[in-house]
Tab-separated table of C-alpha atoms in Angstrom:
chain	number	residue	atom	x	y	z
A	1	UNK	CA	-0.002	-0.019	-0.011
A	2	UNK	CA	1.288	3.436	-0.913
A	3	UNK	CA	2.064	5.837	1.943
A	4	UNK	CA	-0.419	8.296	0.419
A	5	UNK	CA	-3.157	5.587	0.400
A	6	UNK	CA	-2.484	4.716	4.046
A	7	UNK	CA	-2.533	8.393	5.076
A	8	UNK	CA	-5.686	9.055	3.026
A	9	UNK	CA	-7.594	6.143	4.578
A	10	UNK	CA	-6.511	7.259	8.067
A	11	UNK	CA	-7.587	10.852	7.453
A	12	UNK	CA	-10.863	9.838	5.777
A	13	UNK	CA	-11.975	7.251	8.360
A	14	UNK	CA	-12.394	9.980	10.998
A	15	UNK	CA	-15.428	11.173	9.017
A	16	UNK	CA	-17.013	7.941	7.793
A	17	UNK	CA	-19.323	5.307	9.197
A	18	UNK	CA	-17.714	2.621	7.026
A	19	UNK	CA	-13.917	2.741	6.993
A	20	UNK	CA	-12.595	3.267	3.474
A	21	UNK	CA	-11.017	0.022	2.221
A	22	UNK	CA	-8.105	-0.719	-0.123
A	23	UNK	CA	-9.264	-3.008	-2.951
A	24	UNK	CA	-6.404	-4.938	-4.459
A	25	UNK	CA	-8.660	-7.142	-6.559
A	26	UNK	CA	-10.067	-4.670	-9.128
A	27	UNK	CA	-9.584	-6.100	-12.620
A	28	UNK	CA	-8.906	-3.737	-15.498
A	29	UNK	CA	-11.112	-4.912	-18.358
A	30	UNK	CA	-11.337	-1.783	-20.497
A	31	UNK	CA	-14.018	-1.081	-23.012
A	32	UNK	CA	-15.263	2.176	-21.502
A	33	UNK	CA	-14.571	5.788	-22.310
A	34	UNK	CA	-11.652	7.711	-20.866
A	35	UNK	CA	-12.549	10.154	-18.075
A	36	UNK	CA	-16.153	8.892	-17.926
A	37	UNK	CA	-15.967	6.494	-14.957
A	38	UNK	CA	-19.515	7.193	-13.752
A	39	UNK	CA	-21.006	6.598	-17.227
A	40	UNK	CA	-18.842	3.497	-17.675
A	41	UNK	CA	-19.954	2.000	-14.364
A	42	UNK	CA	-23.610	2.913	-14.904
A	43	UNK	CA	-23.593	1.286	-18.364
A	44	UNK	CA	-22.347	-1.949	-16.891
A	45	UNK	CA	-25.022	-1.841	-14.172
A	46	UNK	CA	-27.804	-1.063	-16.646
A	47	UNK	CA	-26.657	-3.761	-19.084
A	48	UNK	CA	-26.801	-6.361	-16.342
A	49	UNK	CA	-30.480	-5.779	-15.546
A	50	UNK	CA	-31.948	-8.076	-18.164
A	51	UNK	CA	-29.223	-10.705	-17.839
A	52	UNK	CA	-30.235	-12.168	-14.482
A	53	UNK	CA	-26.861	-11.070	-13.121
A	54	UNK	CA	-26.573	-8.013	-10.892
A	55	UNK	CA	-23.686	-5.604	-11.444
A	56	UNK	CA	-23.563	-2.594	-9.149
A	57	UNK	CA	-21.657	0.663	-9.430
A	58	UNK	CA	-19.040	1.341	-6.814
A	59	UNK	CA	-17.781	4.801	-5.814
A	60	UNK	CA	-14.392	5.444	-4.325
A	61	UNK	CA	-10.950	6.713	-5.166
A	62	UNK	CA	-7.970	5.849	-7.328
A	63	UNK	CA	-4.645	6.694	-5.736
A	64	UNK	CA	-2.069	7.249	-8.408
A	65	UNK	CA	1.633	6.412	-7.882
A	66	UNK	CA	3.708	9.136	-6.236
A	67	UNK	CA	5.029	11.721	-8.696
A	68	UNK	CA	8.595	12.370	-7.585
A	69	UNK	CA	9.007	15.431	-9.873
A	70	UNK	CA	6.199	17.299	-8.074
A	71	UNK	CA	6.564	15.391	-4.792
A	72	UNK	CA	2.789	14.763	-4.811
A	73	UNK	CA	0.184	12.089	-5.253
A	74	UNK	CA	-3.091	12.451	-7.120
A	75	UNK	CA	-6.130	10.928	-5.485
A	76	UNK	CA	-9.031	10.896	-7.945
A	77	UNK	CA	-12.648	10.124	-7.423
A	78	UNK	CA	-13.617	7.081	-9.452
A	79	UNK	CA	-16.498	4.691	-10.210
A	80	UNK	CA	-16.064	0.993	-11.025
A	81	UNK	CA	-18.253	-2.120	-10.783
A	82	UNK	CA	-18.916	-5.113	-8.575
A	83	UNK	CA	-20.384	-8.317	-10.061
A	84	UNK	CA	-22.649	-9.761	-7.359
A	85	UNK	CA	-22.705	-13.234	-8.954
A	86	UNK	CA	-18.961	-13.703	-9.222
A	87	UNK	CA	-17.891	-11.395	-6.389
A	88	UNK	CA	-15.438	-9.605	-8.689
A	89	UNK	CA	-14.619	-5.943	-8.840
A	90	UNK	CA	-13.853	-4.686	-12.356
A	91	UNK	CA	-13.141	-1.368	-14.080
A	92	UNK	CA	-13.951	-0.593	-17.718
A	93	UNK	CA	-12.320	2.857	-17.666
A	94	UNK	CA	-9.266	2.757	-19.911
A	95	UNK	CA	-7.309	5.646	-18.439
A	96	UNK	CA	-6.416	4.035	-15.094
A	97	UNK	CA	-2.796	2.953	-14.883
A	98	UNK	CA	-2.193	-0.521	-13.448
A	99	UNK	CA	-0.061	0.777	-10.559
A	100	UNK	CA	-2.986	2.757	-9.138
A	101	UNK	CA	-4.629	1.686	-5.891
A	102	UNK	CA	-8.410	1.541	-5.484
A	103	UNK	CA	-10.046	2.699	-2.266
A	104	UNK	CA	-13.701	1.815	-1.710
A	105	UNK	CA	-15.593	4.612	0.127
A	106	UNK	CA	-19.245	3.676	0.871
A	107	UNK	CA	-19.915	6.986	2.601
A	108	UNK	CA	-19.441	8.919	-0.661
A	109	UNK	CA	-22.196	6.940	-2.321
A	110	UNK	CA	-24.496	7.275	0.658
A	111	UNK	CA	-23.932	11.029	0.934
A	112	UNK	CA	-24.479	11.550	-2.810
A	113	UNK	CA	-27.713	9.505	-2.708
A	114	UNK	CA	-29.165	11.313	0.316
A	115	UNK	CA	-28.081	14.798	-0.758
A	116	UNK	CA	-28.696	14.506	-4.540
A	117	UNK	CA	-30.988	17.531	-4.397
A	118	UNK	CA	-28.133	19.731	-3.091
A	119	UNK	CA	-25.068	18.561	-4.988
A	120	UNK	CA	-24.116	19.414	-8.568
A	121	UNK	CA	-23.246	15.853	-9.555
A	122	UNK	CA	-22.661	12.422	-8.077
A	123	UNK	CA	-18.892	12.638	-8.249
A	124	UNK	CA	-16.564	14.257	-5.801
A	125	UNK	CA	-13.689	16.617	-6.296
A	126	UNK	CA	-10.280	15.042	-6.759
A	127	UNK	CA	-7.454	15.543	-4.286
A	128	UNK	CA	-3.744	16.191	-4.279
A	129	UNK	CA	-1.588	14.923	-1.433
A	130	UNK	CA	1.691	16.750	-0.866
A	131	UNK	CA	3.934	17.096	2.193
A	132	UNK	CA	1.406	15.384	4.423
A	133	UNK	CA	-1.462	17.711	3.417
A	134	UNK	CA	-4.526	17.371	1.213
A	135	UNK	CA	-5.841	19.898	-1.269
A	136	UNK	CA	-9.010	19.813	-3.323
A	137	UNK	CA	-8.641	20.363	-7.021
A	138	UNK	CA	-11.050	23.220	-7.667
A	139	UNK	CA	-10.355	23.717	-11.336
A	140	UNK	CA	-8.459	21.325	-13.643
A	141	UNK	CA	-8.071	23.916	-16.407
A	142	UNK	CA	-6.199	26.363	-14.155
A	143	UNK	CA	-4.898	23.751	-11.718
A	144	UNK	CA	-6.391	25.737	-8.832
A	145	UNK	CA	-6.036	23.931	-5.488
A	146	UNK	CA	-7.824	24.580	-2.189
A	147	UNK	CA	-6.015	23.335	0.921
A	148	UNK	CA	-8.278	21.485	3.355
A	149	UNK	CA	-7.611	20.397	6.911
A	150	UNK	CA	-10.243	17.633	7.057
A	151	UNK	CA	-11.529	15.039	4.616
A	152	UNK	CA	-15.146	15.451	5.721
A	153	UNK	CA	-17.514	13.967	3.151
A	154	UNK	CA	-19.516	17.156	2.667
A	155	UNK	CA	-16.363	19.088	1.691
A	156	UNK	CA	-15.645	16.698	-1.194
A	157	UNK	CA	-18.743	17.589	-3.256
A	158	UNK	CA	-19.674	20.630	-5.305
A	159	UNK	CA	-23.053	22.201	-4.485
A	160	UNK	CA	-25.779	23.880	-6.527
């Protein structure tokens, strides 16, 4: 487990009912669109409805390998799937590098479901971990970061 993953789980678990969990068994199967993890996961879930097999969408994080040139680690929100019949986790998003670590975070899904009327979308903001501190990525185009002291669930979403 990466140091950033360990630190992230420790910081996040203070604000969750279900402790975020490292998933080492997510299979990269491809076939989805780059940067569309929610749509990719939802498509798999919807396609399973008529098949008699249940595939559910899972929300969590992908922790990228440490970037030594910037001395930072990207922690991106991400959706993937769980096949109820086989018990397998799989990801159809093609842009995830194999060395990434998946962290399952049930509280994100629960918060998004119960606060859907308040939030902009069902995905959270991504994070950057540098020098033992977390920052929210506010704007990818300008690479604007907002330092945060706590990884409270409500701080991770954008609101209407």
